[in-house]
Amino acid sequence: MASKASPPPAGIYVPVPTFWAKEGTSNYDPVSPPLDLETQTEHSLFLVKGGIKGLVILGSTGEAIFTTTKERTELISSQRKALDDAGYKDRPIIAGTATQQIDDTLQIIEESKAAGAEYAMVLGPGYFAPATSQNGIQLWFEAVANKSVLPVMIYHYPGVTNNLYISPATFEKLAAHPNIVGTKLSHGIIDDQTLIAASPRIDHDHFYVFTGMGQNLLPVLAIGGVAAIDGLAGIFPRIVVRLFTMFNDSAAKGITQKDMQAMRDLQFRICEGEKLVAAFGVVGIKEAIARLWGMGSRTGGRLPLAGGFQEGEKEWNKWAETFQGLKELEEKFKSEGKES
C-alpha cells in the first residue's frame, strides 16, 4: 500500500486575494489589470507576521478563474520566494485549482508544484452537478489524487460549483486515499461537518477538516475540525488566530467556563466581521484591506468584479463601526505580541 501523504500543519490559513495594478499606474488595463506583486508580498508578510500558518493562493478569493497560466506561476513563485527570503520557509502554500477536466487539473497541480506550492486545493467538478452521482465525484477526485504530484485537499464550496453536494459518506471514502489529506468545507452545514470531522471511520491524523468559514471556527473546533481557511483572517489575522490558539490552549489544560465565555465573545466579534465577507466575497475583503491597512485598491477585482462596492461610501458606512472595532482589537493583539 502506498504511504500516506501528510496534511498541512494545523493552523489558520488565508485564501489570499490576488492584487491587481491600481488605476492610474502606468501599466493599468481596465479589462485585465496586471498583477501587483509588490502589494501581494506586502499582504503575505502582513499575514504570516500575524500568525497565519500558510497561504491559499488562487482559490475563489484569489480569482483563480480570471488568471492566466503565466500569472499563476508568477504569483505562486513570487510569494514562495518572498516568504522564504523573510524567514518563513515553514509556511506552506496551498495552490487552488478550479478546472473541470482531470488532465487540466493535473497540469495545474504540476505547474503549481514547480512554482513552489506544497499542496493542491482541488475544487469539485460542478458543471453538471445535478446529474453527478456521489460515485462519480469519488472517482473524479481519486483519478486526480492518483496522479497528482502534490497532496490533494478537497475544496467543497457549493456556492461556486452549481450546488454540487459531496456527502459525508463520500468524504469517508475519499479520506482513505493516501494522497488526499484534507478538505476545506465552505458551507454552513454543521451536521455534515460533524459527520466528517468526528467520523470514527476517518483517520484524522491523515485527513484534516478545515472550515472555510471563520464564523464557524469555534463550533468546528469543538466537533474535531483542525482549523479554518478563512477570508476574514486576510483582514484581521491575529483575531482569527487568537481564537484558534485560545481553543487549543484551553483544551490542553481543561476548558473552564471563563475560557468558554472568552471564546464565545471572540467568535461573536468574528461573526460580525464575517457578514461582510459573506455578502461581498473578494470585493468586500479587498475593500476592507485597502481602507483599513492601505494595501491594494478598492476597485475590486477583474471584470466582472471590477468597481468595488456599487454604493461606495454608503455601503462602507454600514460596516465602518464594526470594522474599526475589529481593527482596534487586531492592533491590541499585535501589541501583545503573541501571534507573530
XYZ file of C-alpha atoms in Angstrom, residues 110-313:
204
model
C 2.224 20.097 -11.643
C 2.842 23.736 -12.587
C 1.922 24.850 -9.078
C 4.444 22.468 -7.545
C 7.152 23.704 -9.905
C 6.355 27.257 -8.816
C 6.705 26.393 -5.128
C 3.345 25.154 -3.820
C 3.275 22.306 -1.311
C -0.392 21.294 -1.531
C -3.244 21.431 -4.047
C -6.755 22.508 -3.067
C -8.979 20.980 -5.747
C -12.428 22.410 -6.364
C -15.195 19.911 -7.007
C -16.381 19.471 -10.634
C -19.752 21.211 -10.558
C -20.689 21.969 -14.157
C -23.060 19.001 -14.323
C -23.794 18.995 -10.592
C -27.484 17.998 -10.824
C -26.573 14.880 -12.808
C -23.391 13.993 -10.938
C -23.564 10.960 -8.635
C -21.608 10.527 -5.418
C -19.766 7.653 -7.076
C -18.827 9.949 -9.960
C -17.483 12.550 -7.523
C -15.472 9.900 -5.699
C -13.955 8.539 -8.921
C -13.146 12.070 -10.185
C -11.203 13.017 -7.055
C -9.492 9.629 -6.902
C -8.379 9.993 -10.533
C -6.841 13.376 -9.679
C -5.242 12.149 -6.457
C -3.802 9.021 -8.109
C -1.604 11.119 -10.396
C -1.231 14.383 -8.500
C 2.344 15.380 -7.723
C 1.072 17.254 -4.647
C -1.084 16.081 -1.748
C -4.708 16.910 -2.500
C -7.248 18.777 -0.391
C -10.906 18.612 -1.410
C -12.456 22.062 -1.812
C -16.184 21.774 -1.185
C -17.855 25.096 -1.979
C -21.397 24.573 -3.279
C -21.811 28.324 -3.821
C -19.394 28.310 -6.767
C -19.929 24.755 -8.030
C -23.574 24.828 -9.101
C -24.560 23.488 -5.654
C -22.538 20.313 -6.107
C -23.045 18.232 -2.963
C -20.371 15.917 -1.561
C -21.855 13.692 1.109
C -20.136 12.735 4.378
C -20.137 9.111 3.184
C -18.200 10.164 0.065
C -15.729 12.055 2.228
C -15.162 8.928 4.313
C -14.201 7.020 1.174
C -12.003 9.802 -0.209
C -10.268 10.328 3.155
C -8.882 6.797 2.869
C -6.901 7.721 -0.258
C -3.191 8.034 0.625
C -2.786 11.251 -1.379
C -5.935 13.042 -0.147
C -5.039 14.839 3.073
C -7.948 17.098 3.970
C -10.784 19.337 2.979
C -11.947 22.923 3.074
C -15.682 22.971 3.769
C -17.068 26.297 2.577
C -20.640 25.804 3.638
C -22.595 26.119 6.858
C -23.998 22.611 7.095
C -22.792 21.887 10.627
C -24.267 18.399 10.792
C -22.330 17.370 7.674
C -19.180 18.966 9.047
C -19.671 16.963 12.246
C -20.205 13.743 10.310
C -16.835 14.323 8.609
C -14.728 15.907 11.377
C -15.908 13.490 14.077
C -16.285 10.352 11.958
C -14.700 7.272 13.560
C -14.266 5.896 10.040
C -11.738 8.595 9.079
C -8.062 8.659 10.068
C -7.929 12.215 11.405
C -4.136 12.190 11.626
C -4.095 11.852 7.833
C -7.203 13.797 6.812
C -7.695 17.309 8.245
C -11.011 19.154 8.204
C -10.798 22.937 7.768
C -13.852 25.122 7.793
C -13.872 27.712 5.046
C -15.964 29.988 7.236
C -14.425 31.710 10.242
C -17.908 32.287 11.605
C -17.980 28.520 12.247
C -14.477 28.223 13.709
C -15.346 27.585 17.364
C -18.091 25.005 16.683
C -15.939 23.266 14.067
C -13.003 23.034 16.500
C -15.382 21.607 19.082
C -16.502 18.790 16.755
C -12.978 17.775 15.728
C -12.094 20.145 12.894
C -8.488 21.276 12.725
C -8.818 24.995 11.933
C -10.012 27.417 9.253
C -9.065 28.656 5.808
C -10.773 31.974 6.264
C -11.320 35.204 4.330
C -11.711 37.496 7.365
C -8.288 36.330 8.553
C -6.941 38.070 5.449
C -8.025 41.347 7.079
C -7.571 40.528 10.769
C -5.107 37.628 11.038
C -4.392 37.933 14.754
C -8.058 37.904 15.712
C -8.809 34.609 13.980
C -5.504 33.071 15.078
C -6.250 34.114 18.669
C -9.495 32.129 18.734
C -7.718 29.067 17.319
C -4.959 29.412 19.926
C -7.375 30.026 22.793
C -9.297 26.871 21.978
C -6.241 24.630 21.730
C -4.521 26.074 24.805
C -7.631 25.808 26.953
C -8.468 22.325 25.649
C -4.985 21.148 26.613
C -5.384 22.263 30.238
C -9.129 21.788 30.577
C -11.654 24.321 29.316
C -13.149 26.447 32.077
C -16.368 28.431 31.975
C -14.243 31.590 31.801
C -12.349 30.197 28.801
C -15.588 29.306 27.058
C -17.068 32.757 27.584
C -13.912 34.412 26.236
C -14.015 32.204 23.162
C -17.694 32.883 22.598
C -17.080 36.614 22.872
C -14.298 36.444 20.282
C -16.336 34.223 17.973
C -19.135 36.791 18.176
C -16.765 39.553 17.053
C -15.535 37.387 14.192
C -19.098 36.643 13.108
C -19.862 40.366 12.945
C -16.998 40.874 10.509
C -17.733 37.746 8.509
C -21.086 39.210 7.475
C -19.198 41.483 5.072
C -17.214 38.564 3.652
C -20.375 36.504 3.196
C -22.187 39.375 1.486
C -19.453 40.615 -0.863
C -16.707 37.978 -1.005
C -13.424 39.120 -2.505
C -14.850 42.576 -3.312
C -15.580 43.198 0.367
C -12.276 41.721 1.505
C -10.310 43.983 -0.843
C -12.370 46.994 0.189
C -11.594 46.388 3.854
C -7.882 45.678 3.333
C -7.483 48.881 1.320
C -9.463 51.066 3.730
C -8.046 49.697 6.984
C -4.458 48.853 6.096
C -3.743 50.824 2.919
C -2.914 47.781 0.802
C -4.265 47.402 -2.708
C -7.188 49.071 -4.388
C -10.852 49.493 -3.501
C -11.868 48.885 -7.109
C -12.409 45.152 -6.593
C -11.131 42.517 -8.989
C -11.016 41.794 -12.674
C -14.162 42.003 -14.729
C -16.927 41.356 -13.898
C -15.903 42.071 -10.278
C -14.298 45.428 -11.075
C -15.690 48.544 -9.451
C -15.804 47.642 -5.770
C -18.898 48.456 -3.744
C -21.668 49.642 -6.036
C -22.872 52.125 -3.425
C -19.369 53.178 -2.326
C -19.261 55.157 0.913
